[in-house]
Every structure is written in structure tokens, then in C-alpha cells.
Amino acid sequence: MTLSAAIVRELVAAGLAGRDLVAACERIEAADAPGRSPAAVRQARYRARQRELVASTAEPVGRIEVAERYVTRVTPEPANSDRVAAPAVRSTIDKHAARRGVNAAPGLSPSARRVAHQLIDHFNRETGRCDPSHGRLAGLCGLSERSVRRAVAELDATGLIERRRHGGRYHANAYAPDWGRLVALDNGRLPGSVTPVTQRPVLATEQARIVRQTHIENLDSRSGYVAPRRARRPNPAQREMLLPVPSSSAAREAAHRRLWDATNAHLRRLGSSDAYAKALAALTEQDWDRGTDAELRRQGSGLAVLLAGTGPPIAATG
């Protein structure tokens, strides 16, 4: 078995590089004792990875190129390199950007988004642990355990959060968010991310140059010059046809993202993290769907509709 790209990225983020990185990978791979089951190998690798992360230094001695499943090359750094030491793991994780990346990820179900937010909150920057049980996730998200399992499988299939079976404490599943991918989604660098649709206005001079060359009267046979035709003002009745119309799925994703941002800001006013978690868990899938529908119909109205079916403690914070 080869090391996954996620494990290599975590070692690199911890400051390992060059010979230190290769040695750490070899020590983790040494957990593949003959005769062990795949589950036991994954658990042993997880413990070995945790030991390497705790014992790692922040002084890289080389530069690596990471492929999808293995390390392809290690290049020594020059003696007079101005390379800055890699920061610790906890300083490379931006949970706020990761949450926004979850909101921007296209095609995720509301349940998967809620579970992803909880997994990001549970991730321990110091130890790298993230192994909440399905029951705890179900209680925090207001979902059934069956819905949580479906959401976890969906996140694992998209690659946003990797599930490692029996990799946590007491043989529980462990989860490893792909921080780089989530931040890239937040910044709109990945294809398919939900970004606002924009259109540059076309100037009259540019519109005059964009002429159809299929009409023979536009062509001057002596010079090949295409005579521009007079720009026509668009018909006001057809003005809506000139605007970009996003697809229904993209519009709904954007509406859900606006609703989440507004709801998150609203519930943060509760103060304590326990009150925030309880308030978020009180919102059901039907509440989110109803709020998203309202936000889709009229921007800014989703929050009021979402909180309409909740108790006074949540609605009174506005």
C-alpha cells in the first residue's frame, strides 16, 4: 500500500521535507506488518502519522513534488536558499475559509454541508484529530444517523473530506478535510465553484466592429475592409434576454450560500459555542429547504423564513 496524498500533504504542512520527509514516510509505511488486515494497517498508519506530526520540526531541508498517490522527487535546497521555514500545522488551517469553501462547493446536499461544517469545527489543530461519532454528528446537525452516513459518503466521494475507516479513537472513523481544496473553492480557483455571474458591458464602438461578414455589401473588394454598421440600441422589451441567466442549480447553490452566511452570523450572536451548536441542531432539513426556496424567490428573505419555525431563543437574537 502507498501513502495517500492527504497524509503526505499533512507531513509537508508540518514542516517535513527532503530526507526528513522520506524517512517519515518510510516509518509510516513500516506499519504494514505482514498478515494485518487493511483496517489494522490503516489504524497503525494513523497512529504513526500522529507521532510524526507531533515530533516534526519546522525546518525543511528540501523541496518536494507531490503526486496523487506518492512522492515523485526530492530536490535538495541550495545552501544559500532564502526559503522560509514552513509554519506549523495549526497556522496553515483556515477554518473560516474552509466553511466558505463548503458553501461554494457545487452539488452538495444540505445534509452534507451541515455535516462538513461540524467536521471542520471538530478538527483539532494541535493533534490533527477529527473522529466524532455518527451519533454525535446526528445530534449536532439535527439529522438521523442514516442521513449522517449518507452525508459522510458524499463528502468522501467528492474528496472534500476524506473518511478513514477505523482510523480514530476506539476504532471510530477519522476525517481529514482537504484544506487546500476547500480554500481554493472559497477563492473561486476550482472549476465548478459557485461564483457570481458577471458580464462586461459592450461599448458602442466595439459593437460597431462586431459585424456579420456574410452580407456582401459589407465587404470592400478593393481593400478587404469590412465596413462597420451603425450600432442599434437594444429593444427595451428584449433587455432581459441580454443578461446572463444562471442555471437553476447554480442559482439555488448561491441562494443556499447566502442563507448560510446570514444564519451563521445570526447564530453567532448567541455567544457560547454550546448555544450555537444547539441552535444549529434545531434547524431541520425542511427548515433549510424552506429558507433556501424563500431566498431563491427574494434575496434577503431566507433568514426570516428559516427562523420562523424555530423557538423563541433563536428567533429573538436578531
PDB file of C-alpha atoms in Angstrom:
ATOM      1  CA  MET A   1       0.000   0.000   0.000  1.00  0.00           C
ATOM      2  CA  THR A   2       1.225   3.505  -0.813  1.00  0.00           C
ATOM      3  CA  LEU A   3       0.683   6.592   1.293  1.00  0.00           C
ATOM      4  CA  SER A   4      -2.289   8.735   0.348  1.00  0.00           C
ATOM      5  CA  ALA A   5      -1.721  12.273  -0.898  1.00  0.00           C
ATOM      6  CA  ALA A   6      -3.546  13.643   2.160  1.00  0.00           C
ATOM      7  CA  ILE A   7      -1.002  12.078   4.551  1.00  0.00           C
ATOM      8  CA  VAL A   8       1.920  13.447   2.515  1.00  0.00           C
ATOM      9  CA  ARG A   9       0.351  16.923   2.464  1.00  0.00           C
ATOM     10  CA  GLU A  10      -0.049  16.880   6.258  1.00  0.00           C
ATOM     11  CA  LEU A  11       3.599  15.928   6.711  1.00  0.00           C
ATOM     12  CA  VAL A  12       4.673  18.706   4.342  1.00  0.00           C
ATOM     13  CA  ALA A  13       2.446  21.225   6.137  1.00  0.00           C
ATOM     14  CA  ALA A  14       4.072  20.173   9.416  1.00  0.00           C
ATOM     15  CA  GLY A  15       7.437  21.262   8.035  1.00  0.00           C
ATOM     16  CA  LEU A  16       8.884  17.934   6.895  1.00  0.00           C
ATOM     17  CA  ALA A  17      10.771  17.925   3.613  1.00  0.00           C
ATOM     18  CA  GLY A  18      13.705  16.301   1.879  1.00  0.00           C
ATOM     19  CA  ARG A  19      15.337  13.444   3.774  1.00  0.00           C
ATOM     20  CA  ASP A  20      13.146  14.019   6.836  1.00  0.00           C
ATOM     21  CA  LEU A  21      10.010  13.619   4.750  1.00  0.00           C
ATOM     22  CA  VAL A  22      11.246  10.425   3.093  1.00  0.00           C
ATOM     23  CA  ALA A  23      12.229   8.977   6.477  1.00  0.00           C
ATOM     24  CA  ALA A  24       8.813   9.827   7.956  1.00  0.00           C
ATOM     25  CA  CYS A  25       7.049   8.174   5.006  1.00  0.00           C
ATOM     26  CA  GLU A  26       9.167   5.054   5.436  1.00  0.00           C
ATOM     27  CA  ARG A  27       8.378   4.886   9.149  1.00  0.00           C
ATOM     28  CA  ILE A  28       4.653   5.190   8.453  1.00  0.00           C
ATOM     29  CA  GLU A  29       4.821   2.532   5.738  1.00  0.00           C
ATOM     30  CA  ALA A  30       6.596   0.254   8.221  1.00  0.00           C
ATOM     31  CA  ALA A  31       3.212  -0.141   9.911  1.00  0.00           C
ATOM     32  CA  ASP A  32       2.251  -2.503   7.065  1.00  0.00           C
ATOM     33  CA  ALA A  33       3.167  -5.641   9.002  1.00  0.00           C
ATOM     34  CA  PRO A  34       2.541  -8.908   7.104  1.00  0.00           C
ATOM     35  CA  GLY A  35      -0.731 -10.592   7.900  1.00  0.00           C
ATOM     36  CA  ARG A  36      -2.501  -7.486   9.182  1.00  0.00           C
ATOM     37  CA  SER A  37      -5.973  -6.689   7.993  1.00  0.00           C
ATOM     38  CA  PRO A  38      -6.492  -3.468   5.974  1.00  0.00           C
ATOM     39  CA  ALA A  39      -8.338  -1.918   8.935  1.00  0.00           C
ATOM     40  CA  ALA A  40      -5.436  -2.692  11.285  1.00  0.00           C
ATOM     41  CA  VAL A  41      -2.948  -1.267   8.787  1.00  0.00           C
ATOM     42  CA  ARG A  42      -4.931   1.965   8.489  1.00  0.00           C
ATOM     43  CA  GLN A  43      -5.150   2.292  12.262  1.00  0.00           C
ATOM     44  CA  ALA A  44      -1.404   1.661  12.676  1.00  0.00           C
ATOM     45  CA  ARG A  45      -0.639   4.188   9.956  1.00  0.00           C
ATOM     46  CA  TYR A  46      -2.851   6.755  11.617  1.00  0.00           C
ATOM     47  CA  ARG A  47      -1.004   6.353  14.936  1.00  0.00           C
ATOM     48  CA  ALA A  48       2.357   6.527  13.166  1.00  0.00           C
ATOM     49  CA  ARG A  49       1.301   9.655  11.290  1.00  0.00           C
ATOM     50  CA  GLN A  50       0.229  11.305  14.550  1.00  0.00           C
ATOM     51  CA  ARG A  51       3.630  10.545  16.082  1.00  0.00           C
ATOM     52  CA  GLU A  52       5.405  12.053  13.084  1.00  0.00           C
ATOM     53  CA  LEU A  53       3.287  15.203  13.185  1.00  0.00           C
ATOM     54  CA  VAL A  54       3.965  15.710  16.892  1.00  0.00           C
ATOM     55  CA  ALA A  55       7.708  15.099  16.523  1.00  0.00           C
ATOM     56  CA  SER A  56       8.141  17.056  13.271  1.00  0.00           C
ATOM     57  CA  THR A  57      10.327  20.133  13.032  1.00  0.00           C
ATOM     58  CA  ALA A  58       9.632  23.330  11.112  1.00  0.00           C
ATOM     59  CA  GLU A  59      12.975  23.441   9.270  1.00  0.00           C
ATOM     60  CA  PRO A  60      12.619  21.844   5.822  1.00  0.00           C
ATOM     61  CA  VAL A  61      15.804  20.732   4.095  1.00  0.00           C
ATOM     62  CA  GLY A  62      14.437  20.060   0.658  1.00  0.00           C
ATOM     63  CA  ARG A  63      11.644  20.696  -1.824  1.00  0.00           C
ATOM     64  CA  ILE A  64       9.202  18.004  -2.888  1.00  0.00           C
ATOM     65  CA  GLU A  65       6.763  17.425  -5.683  1.00  0.00           C
ATOM     66  CA  VAL A  66       3.643  15.564  -4.562  1.00  0.00           C
ATOM     67  CA  ALA A  67       1.763  13.337  -6.973  1.00  0.00           C
ATOM     68  CA  GLU A  68      -1.675  11.946  -6.303  1.00  0.00           C
ATOM     69  CA  ARG A  69      -0.536   8.783  -4.520  1.00  0.00           C
ATOM     70  CA  TYR A  70       3.205   9.031  -3.915  1.00  0.00           C
ATOM     71  CA  VAL A  71       6.234  11.338  -3.659  1.00  0.00           C
ATOM     72  CA  THR A  72       7.799  11.658  -7.111  1.00  0.00           C
ATOM     73  CA  ARG A  73      11.009  13.538  -6.420  1.00  0.00           C
ATOM     74  CA  VAL A  74      13.036  15.137  -3.644  1.00  0.00           C
ATOM     75  CA  THR A  75      15.239  18.091  -4.676  1.00  0.00           C
ATOM     76  CA  PRO A  76      17.876  19.409  -2.230  1.00  0.00           C
ATOM     77  CA  GLU A  77      17.687  23.092  -1.418  1.00  0.00           C
ATOM     78  CA  PRO A  78      20.683  25.313  -2.324  1.00  0.00           C
ATOM     79  CA  ALA A  79      22.994  26.253   0.522  1.00  0.00           C
ATOM     80  CA  ASN A  80      22.184  29.950   0.193  1.00  0.00           C
ATOM     81  CA  SER A  81      18.438  29.420  -0.156  1.00  0.00           C
ATOM     82  CA  ASP A  82      16.204  32.173   1.205  1.00  0.00           C
ATOM     83  CA  ARG A  83      13.417  29.668   1.793  1.00  0.00           C
ATOM     84  CA  VAL A  84      11.317  30.467   4.851  1.00  0.00           C
ATOM     85  CA  ALA A  85      10.594  27.634   7.249  1.00  0.00           C
ATOM     86  CA  ALA A  86       7.175  26.074   6.808  1.00  0.00           C
ATOM     87  CA  PRO A  87       4.665  27.084   9.507  1.00  0.00           C
ATOM     88  CA  ALA A  88       3.155  24.629  11.940  1.00  0.00           C
ATOM     89  CA  VAL A  89       0.027  22.680  11.078  1.00  0.00           C
ATOM     90  CA  ARG A  90      -2.288  24.796  13.176  1.00  0.00           C
ATOM     91  CA  SER A  91      -1.229  28.023  11.416  1.00  0.00           C
ATOM     92  CA  THR A  92      -1.906  26.605   7.930  1.00  0.00           C
ATOM     93  CA  ILE A  93      -5.542  25.763   8.646  1.00  0.00           C
ATOM     94  CA  ASP A  94      -8.155  28.427   7.979  1.00  0.00           C
ATOM     95  CA  LYS A  95     -11.442  27.028   9.243  1.00  0.00           C
ATOM     96  CA  HIS A  96     -13.423  30.102   8.244  1.00  0.00           C
ATOM     97  CA  ALA A  97     -12.240  29.852   4.629  1.00  0.00           C
ATOM     98  CA  ALA A  98     -12.914  26.096   4.700  1.00  0.00           C
ATOM     99  CA  ARG A  99     -16.512  26.682   5.805  1.00  0.00           C
ATOM    100  CA  ARG A 100     -16.985  29.175   2.982  1.00  0.00           C
ATOM    101  CA  GLY A 101     -15.455  26.629   0.626  1.00  0.00           C
ATOM    102  CA  VAL A 102     -18.077  24.092   1.709  1.00  0.00           C
ATOM    103  CA  ASN A 103     -20.771  26.645   0.916  1.00  0.00           C
ATOM    104  CA  ALA A 104     -19.218  27.290  -2.504  1.00  0.00           C
ATOM    105  CA  ALA A 105     -18.832  23.620  -3.429  1.00  0.00           C
ATOM    106  CA  PRO A 106     -21.352  22.816  -6.182  1.00  0.00           C
ATOM    107  CA  GLY A 107     -23.768  19.922  -5.944  1.00  0.00           C
ATOM    108  CA  LEU A 108     -23.530  19.197  -2.211  1.00  0.00           C
ATOM    109  CA  SER A 109     -26.748  18.338  -0.432  1.00  0.00           C
ATOM    110  CA  PRO A 110     -27.802  20.453   2.581  1.00  0.00           C
ATOM    111  CA  SER A 111     -27.116  17.485   4.869  1.00  0.00           C
ATOM    112  CA  ALA A 112     -23.583  17.107   3.523  1.00  0.00           C
ATOM    113  CA  ARG A 113     -22.904  20.815   4.074  1.00  0.00           C
ATOM    114  CA  ARG A 114     -24.087  20.673   7.690  1.00  0.00           C
ATOM    115  CA  VAL A 115     -22.003  17.575   8.432  1.00  0.00           C
ATOM    116  CA  ALA A 116     -18.974  19.172   6.745  1.00  0.00           C
ATOM    117  CA  HIS A 117     -19.276  22.278   8.925  1.00  0.00           C
ATOM    118  CA  GLN A 118     -19.367  20.133  12.064  1.00  0.00           C
ATOM    119  CA  LEU A 119     -16.353  18.071  10.961  1.00  0.00           C
ATOM    120  CA  ILE A 120     -14.385  21.247  10.298  1.00  0.00           C
ATOM    121  CA  ASP A 121     -15.326  22.542  13.765  1.00  0.00           C
ATOM    122  CA  HIS A 122     -14.286  19.215  15.358  1.00  0.00           C
ATOM    123  CA  PHE A 123     -10.850  19.162  13.723  1.00  0.00           C
ATOM    124  CA  ASN A 124      -8.139  19.672  16.360  1.00  0.00           C
ATOM    125  CA  ARG A 125      -5.369  21.918  15.039  1.00  0.00           C
ATOM    126  CA  GLU A 126      -2.912  20.735  17.683  1.00  0.00           C
ATOM    127  CA  THR A 127      -3.245  16.960  17.263  1.00  0.00           C
ATOM    128  CA  GLY A 128      -4.863  16.617  13.846  1.00  0.00           C
ATOM    129  CA  ARG A 129      -7.639  14.509  15.359  1.00  0.00           C
ATOM    130  CA  CYS A 130     -11.160  14.552  13.997  1.00  0.00           C
ATOM    131  CA  ASP A 131     -13.187  11.471  14.904  1.00  0.00           C
ATOM    132  CA  PRO A 132     -16.710  12.363  16.104  1.00  0.00           C
ATOM    133  CA  SER A 133     -19.179   9.506  16.093  1.00  0.00           C
ATOM    134  CA  HIS A 134     -22.191   9.323  13.803  1.00  0.00           C
ATOM    135  CA  GLY A 135     -24.418   9.747  16.840  1.00  0.00           C
ATOM    136  CA  ARG A 136     -22.731  12.970  17.894  1.00  0.00           C
ATOM    137  CA  LEU A 137     -22.858  14.362  14.359  1.00  0.00           C
ATOM    138  CA  ALA A 138     -26.521  13.423  14.107  1.00  0.00           C
ATOM    139  CA  GLY A 139     -27.303  15.263  17.356  1.00  0.00           C
ATOM    140  CA  LEU A 140     -25.405  18.398  16.354  1.00  0.00           C
ATOM    141  CA  CYS A 141     -26.808  18.523  12.829  1.00  0.00           C
ATOM    142  CA  GLY A 142     -30.391  17.535  13.656  1.00  0.00           C
ATOM    143  CA  LEU A 143     -30.201  14.529  11.305  1.00  0.00           C
ATOM    144  CA  SER A 144     -30.679  10.809  11.621  1.00  0.00           C
ATOM    145  CA  GLU A 145     -27.570   8.626  11.761  1.00  0.00           C
ATOM    146  CA  ARG A 146     -28.548   7.190   8.389  1.00  0.00           C
ATOM    147  CA  SER A 147     -28.552  10.695   6.890  1.00  0.00           C
ATOM    148  CA  VAL A 148     -25.155  11.367   8.501  1.00  0.00           C
ATOM    149  CA  ARG A 149     -23.708   8.217   6.920  1.00  0.00           C
ATOM    150  CA  ARG A 150     -25.015   9.287   3.515  1.00  0.00           C
ATOM    151  CA  ALA A 151     -23.570  12.778   4.000  1.00  0.00           C
ATOM    152  CA  VAL A 152     -20.173  11.404   5.039  1.00  0.00           C
ATOM    153  CA  ALA A 153     -20.110   9.129   1.982  1.00  0.00           C
ATOM    154  CA  GLU A 154     -20.982  12.114  -0.213  1.00  0.00           C
ATOM    155  CA  LEU A 155     -18.163  14.241   1.241  1.00  0.00           C
ATOM    156  CA  ASP A 156     -15.701  11.367   0.864  1.00  0.00           C
ATOM    157  CA  ALA A 157     -16.751  10.824  -2.766  1.00  0.00           C
ATOM    158  CA  THR A 158     -16.201  14.497  -3.621  1.00  0.00           C
ATOM    159  CA  GLY A 159     -12.757  14.495  -1.983  1.00  0.00           C
ATOM    160  CA  LEU A 160     -13.529  17.487   0.236  1.00  0.00           C
ATOM    161  CA  ILE A 161     -13.267  15.452   3.460  1.00  0.00           C
ATOM    162  CA  GLU A 162     -11.535  12.077   3.449  1.00  0.00           C
ATOM    163  CA  ARG A 163     -13.022   9.326   5.594  1.00  0.00           C
ATOM    164  CA  ARG A 164     -10.579   6.878   7.153  1.00  0.00           C
ATOM    165  CA  ARG A 165     -12.414   3.859   8.464  1.00  0.00           C
ATOM    166  CA  HIS A 166     -11.410   2.835  11.990  1.00  0.00           C
ATOM    167  CA  GLY A 167      -8.681   5.491  11.995  1.00  0.00           C
ATOM    168  CA  GLY A 168      -9.820   7.317  15.138  1.00  0.00           C
ATOM    169  CA  ARG A 169     -10.086   6.519  18.820  1.00  0.00           C
ATOM    170  CA  TYR A 170     -11.859   3.285  19.762  1.00  0.00           C
ATOM    171  CA  HIS A 171     -11.851   2.238  16.078  1.00  0.00           C
ATOM    172  CA  ALA A 172     -14.117   5.148  15.133  1.00  0.00           C
ATOM    173  CA  ASN A 173     -13.907   6.748  11.709  1.00  0.00           C
ATOM    174  CA  ALA A 174     -11.400   9.578  11.350  1.00  0.00           C
ATOM    175  CA  TYR A 175     -11.875  12.503   8.979  1.00  0.00           C
ATOM    176  CA  ALA A 176      -9.289  14.633   7.180  1.00  0.00           C
ATOM    177  CA  PRO A 177     -10.548  17.780   5.420  1.00  0.00           C
ATOM    178  CA  ASP A 178      -8.687  18.743   2.251  1.00  0.00           C
ATOM    179  CA  TRP A 179      -7.873  22.272   3.421  1.00  0.00           C
ATOM    180  CA  GLY A 180      -6.205  23.307   0.181  1.00  0.00           C
ATOM    181  CA  ARG A 181      -9.194  22.305  -1.935  1.00  0.00           C
ATOM    182  CA  LEU A 182     -11.680  23.962   0.418  1.00  0.00           C
ATOM    183  CA  VAL A 183      -9.742  27.236   0.450  1.00  0.00           C
ATOM    184  CA  ALA A 184      -9.428  27.089  -3.346  1.00  0.00           C
ATOM    185  CA  LEU A 185     -13.210  26.693  -3.590  1.00  0.00           C
ATOM    186  CA  ASP A 186     -13.621  29.722  -1.350  1.00  0.00           C
ATOM    187  CA  ASN A 187     -11.317  31.728  -3.615  1.00  0.00           C
ATOM    188  CA  GLY A 188     -13.120  30.515  -6.729  1.00  0.00           C
ATOM    189  CA  ARG A 189      -9.982  28.893  -8.174  1.00  0.00           C
ATOM    190  CA  LEU A 190     -11.513  25.461  -8.753  1.00  0.00           C
ATOM    191  CA  PRO A 191     -13.785  24.773 -11.745  1.00  0.00           C
ATOM    192  CA  GLY A 192     -17.415  24.357 -10.832  1.00  0.00           C
ATOM    193  CA  SER A 193     -17.339  26.595  -7.773  1.00  0.00           C
ATOM    194  CA  VAL A 194     -20.331  28.870  -7.296  1.00  0.00           C
ATOM    195  CA  THR A 195     -19.226  32.361  -8.275  1.00  0.00           C
ATOM    196  CA  PRO A 196     -21.267  35.434  -9.151  1.00  0.00           C
ATOM    197  CA  VAL A 197     -22.154  35.760 -12.835  1.00  0.00           C
ATOM    198  CA  THR A 198     -20.762  38.937 -14.329  1.00  0.00           C
ATOM    199  CA  GLN A 199     -20.966  40.462 -17.764  1.00  0.00           C
ATOM    200  CA  ARG A 200     -18.769  43.241 -19.155  1.00  0.00           C
ATOM    201  CA  PRO A 201     -20.751  45.974 -20.881  1.00  0.00           C
ATOM    202  CA  VAL A 202     -20.117  46.238 -24.625  1.00  0.00           C
ATOM    203  CA  LEU A 203     -19.224  49.714 -25.848  1.00  0.00           C
ATOM    204  CA  ALA A 204     -20.928  51.157 -28.911  1.00  0.00           C
ATOM    205  CA  THR A 205     -17.592  51.309 -30.792  1.00  0.00           C
ATOM    206  CA  GLU A 206     -16.950  47.645 -30.076  1.00  0.00           C
ATOM    207  CA  GLN A 207     -20.438  46.711 -31.119  1.00  0.00           C
ATOM    208  CA  ALA A 208     -19.883  48.558 -34.384  1.00  0.00           C
ATOM    209  CA  ARG A 209     -16.814  46.432 -35.120  1.00  0.00           C
ATOM    210  CA  ILE A 210     -18.661  43.186 -34.443  1.00  0.00           C
ATOM    211  CA  VAL A 211     -20.398  42.906 -37.778  1.00  0.00           C
ATOM    212  CA  ARG A 212     -21.639  39.982 -39.771  1.00  0.00           C
ATOM    213  CA  GLN A 213     -19.405  39.248 -42.753  1.00  0.00           C
ATOM    214  CA  THR A 214     -21.953  37.080 -44.529  1.00  0.00           C
ATOM    215  CA  HIS A 215     -23.510  40.132 -46.212  1.00  0.00           C
ATOM    216  CA  ILE A 216     -21.742  41.000 -49.434  1.00  0.00           C
ATOM    217  CA  GLU A 217     -22.451  44.724 -49.050  1.00  0.00           C
ATOM    218  CA  ASN A 218     -20.188  44.866 -46.003  1.00  0.00           C
ATOM    219  CA  LEU A 219     -17.116  43.752 -47.986  1.00  0.00           C
ATOM    220  CA  ASP A 220     -14.974  46.192 -49.943  1.00  0.00           C
ATOM    221  CA  SER A 221     -13.401  44.095 -52.726  1.00  0.00           C
ATOM    222  CA  ARG A 222     -10.540  46.528 -53.217  1.00  0.00           C
ATOM    223  CA  SER A 223      -9.141  46.508 -49.704  1.00  0.00           C
ATOM    224  CA  GLY A 224     -10.964  43.710 -47.913  1.00  0.00           C
ATOM    225  CA  TYR A 225     -12.186  46.274 -45.367  1.00  0.00           C
ATOM    226  CA  VAL A 226     -15.354  45.353 -43.529  1.00  0.00           C
ATOM    227  CA  ALA A 227     -17.463  48.430 -43.134  1.00  0.00           C
ATOM    228  CA  PRO A 228     -18.967  48.728 -39.661  1.00  0.00           C
ATOM    229  CA  ARG A 229     -22.689  49.071 -39.476  1.00  0.00           C
ATOM    230  CA  ARG A 230     -24.379  51.589 -37.270  1.00  0.00           C
ATOM    231  CA  ALA A 231     -24.898  50.258 -33.785  1.00  0.00           C
ATOM    232  CA  ARG A 232     -28.516  49.769 -32.867  1.00  0.00           C
ATOM    233  CA  ARG A 233     -29.888  50.350 -29.410  1.00  0.00           C
ATOM    234  CA  PRO A 234     -31.367  47.171 -27.949  1.00  0.00           C
ATOM    235  CA  ASN A 235     -35.094  46.868 -27.735  1.00  0.00           C
ATOM    236  CA  PRO A 236     -36.163  47.545 -24.101  1.00  0.00           C
ATOM    237  CA  ALA A 237     -38.609  44.670 -24.349  1.00  0.00           C
ATOM    238  CA  GLN A 238     -35.691  42.311 -25.044  1.00  0.00           C
ATOM    239  CA  ARG A 239     -33.343  43.731 -22.404  1.00  0.00           C
ATOM    240  CA  GLU A 240     -33.735  40.692 -20.126  1.00  0.00           C
ATOM    241  CA  MET A 241     -32.534  38.453 -22.944  1.00  0.00           C
ATOM    242  CA  LEU A 242     -29.129  40.209 -22.866  1.00  0.00           C
ATOM    243  CA  LEU A 243     -28.443  39.360 -19.226  1.00  0.00           C
ATOM    244  CA  PRO A 244     -26.760  36.073 -18.263  1.00  0.00           C
ATOM    245  CA  VAL A 245     -29.245  33.681 -16.734  1.00  0.00           C
ATOM    246  CA  PRO A 246     -27.605  31.238 -14.313  1.00  0.00           C
ATOM    247  CA  SER A 247     -28.808  27.662 -14.237  1.00  0.00           C
ATOM    248  CA  SER A 248     -31.368  26.703 -11.639  1.00  0.00           C
ATOM    249  CA  SER A 249     -28.877  24.541  -9.732  1.00  0.00           C
ATOM    250  CA  ALA A 250     -26.279  27.338  -9.617  1.00  0.00           C
ATOM    251  CA  ALA A 251     -28.901  29.849  -8.511  1.00  0.00           C
ATOM    252  CA  ARG A 252     -30.046  27.529  -5.731  1.00  0.00           C
ATOM    253  CA  GLU A 253     -26.465  26.952  -4.586  1.00  0.00           C
ATOM    254  CA  ALA A 254     -25.899  30.698  -4.448  1.00  0.00           C
ATOM    255  CA  ALA A 255     -29.139  31.188  -2.512  1.00  0.00           C
ATOM    256  CA  HIS A 256     -28.171  28.457  -0.028  1.00  0.00           C
ATOM    257  CA  ARG A 257     -24.753  30.042   0.431  1.00  0.00           C
ATOM    258  CA  ARG A 258     -26.282  33.459   1.174  1.00  0.00           C
ATOM    259  CA  LEU A 259     -28.723  31.842   3.599  1.00  0.00           C
ATOM    260  CA  TRP A 260     -25.932  30.015   5.432  1.00  0.00           C
ATOM    261  CA  ASP A 261     -23.813  33.169   5.742  1.00  0.00           C
ATOM    262  CA  ALA A 262     -26.772  35.112   7.150  1.00  0.00           C
ATOM    263  CA  THR A 263     -27.763  32.275   9.512  1.00  0.00           C
ATOM    264  CA  ASN A 264     -24.209  31.750  10.723  1.00  0.00           C
ATOM    265  CA  ALA A 265     -23.801  35.464  11.518  1.00  0.00           C
ATOM    266  CA  HIS A 266     -27.193  35.482  13.226  1.00  0.00           C
ATOM    267  CA  LEU A 267     -26.497  32.454  15.436  1.00  0.00           C
ATOM    268  CA  ARG A 268     -23.003  33.634  16.377  1.00  0.00           C
ATOM    269  CA  ARG A 269     -24.690  36.343  18.427  1.00  0.00           C
ATOM    270  CA  LEU A 270     -25.754  33.656  20.894  1.00  0.00           C
ATOM    271  CA  GLY A 271     -22.273  33.877  22.398  1.00  0.00           C
ATOM    272  CA  SER A 272     -21.202  30.443  23.598  1.00  0.00           C
ATOM    273  CA  SER A 273     -20.302  27.599  21.252  1.00  0.00           C
ATOM    274  CA  ASP A 274     -22.766  25.261  23.016  1.00  0.00           C
ATOM    275  CA  ALA A 275     -25.671  27.630  22.391  1.00  0.00           C
ATOM    276  CA  TYR A 276     -24.545  27.999  18.778  1.00  0.00           C
ATOM    277  CA  ALA A 277     -24.404  24.217  18.280  1.00  0.00           C
ATOM    278  CA  LYS A 278     -27.824  23.671  19.878  1.00  0.00           C
ATOM    279  CA  ALA A 279     -29.395  26.426  17.781  1.00  0.00           C
ATOM    280  CA  LEU A 280     -27.883  24.985  14.594  1.00  0.00           C
ATOM    281  CA  ALA A 281     -29.024  21.483  15.504  1.00  0.00           C
ATOM    282  CA  ALA A 282     -32.595  22.740  15.960  1.00  0.00           C
ATOM    283  CA  LEU A 283     -32.795  23.548  12.249  1.00  0.00           C
ATOM    284  CA  THR A 284     -34.084  20.604  10.215  1.00  0.00           C
ATOM    285  CA  GLU A 285     -33.606  19.796   6.551  1.00  0.00           C
ATOM    286  CA  GLN A 286     -37.136  21.039   5.901  1.00  0.00           C
ATOM    287  CA  ASP A 287     -36.245  24.389   7.515  1.00  0.00           C
ATOM    288  CA  TRP A 288     -33.181  24.759   5.283  1.00  0.00           C
ATOM    289  CA  ASP A 289     -35.124  23.829   2.158  1.00  0.00           C
ATOM    290  CA  ARG A 290     -37.911  26.269   3.039  1.00  0.00           C
ATOM    291  CA  GLY A 291     -35.410  29.054   3.734  1.00  0.00           C
ATOM    292  CA  THR A 292     -33.481  28.364   0.526  1.00  0.00           C
ATOM    293  CA  ASP A 293     -36.714  28.493  -1.504  1.00  0.00           C
ATOM    294  CA  ALA A 294     -37.561  31.874   0.025  1.00  0.00           C
ATOM    295  CA  GLU A 295     -34.035  33.188  -0.575  1.00  0.00           C
ATOM    296  CA  LEU A 296     -34.252  32.000  -4.172  1.00  0.00           C
ATOM    297  CA  ARG A 297     -37.503  33.912  -4.680  1.00  0.00           C
ATOM    298  CA  ARG A 298     -36.329  37.112  -2.981  1.00  0.00           C
ATOM    299  CA  GLN A 299     -32.785  37.799  -1.826  1.00  0.00           C
ATOM    300  CA  GLY A 300     -32.553  38.525   1.890  1.00  0.00           C
ATOM    301  CA  SER A 301     -35.839  36.875   2.866  1.00  0.00           C
ATOM    302  CA  GLY A 302     -34.493  33.380   3.549  1.00  0.00           C
ATOM    303  CA  LEU A 303     -33.312  34.010   7.116  1.00  0.00           C
ATOM    304  CA  ALA A 304     -36.709  35.170   8.362  1.00  0.00           C
ATOM    305  CA  VAL A 305     -38.433  32.160   6.782  1.00  0.00           C
ATOM    306  CA  LEU A 306     -35.773  29.779   8.133  1.00  0.00           C
ATOM    307  CA  LEU A 307     -36.168  31.020  11.704  1.00  0.00           C
ATOM    308  CA  ALA A 308     -39.964  31.262  11.525  1.00  0.00           C
ATOM    309  CA  GLY A 309     -40.376  27.621  12.550  1.00  0.00           C
ATOM    310  CA  THR A 310     -37.828  27.716  15.385  1.00  0.00           C
ATOM    311  CA  GLY A 311     -38.307  28.511  19.023  1.00  0.00           C
ATOM    312  CA  PRO A 312     -38.085  31.956  20.612  1.00  0.00           C
ATOM    313  CA  PRO A 313     -34.429  31.605  21.789  1.00  0.00           C
ATOM    314  CA  ILE A 314     -33.160  31.532  18.203  1.00  0.00           C
ATOM    315  CA  ALA A 315     -35.578  33.995  16.648  1.00  0.00           C
ATOM    316  CA  ALA A 316     -35.121  36.526  19.448  1.00  0.00           C
ATOM    317  CA  THR A 317     -31.429  37.067  18.752  1.00  0.00           C
ATOM    318  CA  GLY A 318     -31.957  39.149  15.625  1.00  0.00           C
TER     319      GLY A 318
END
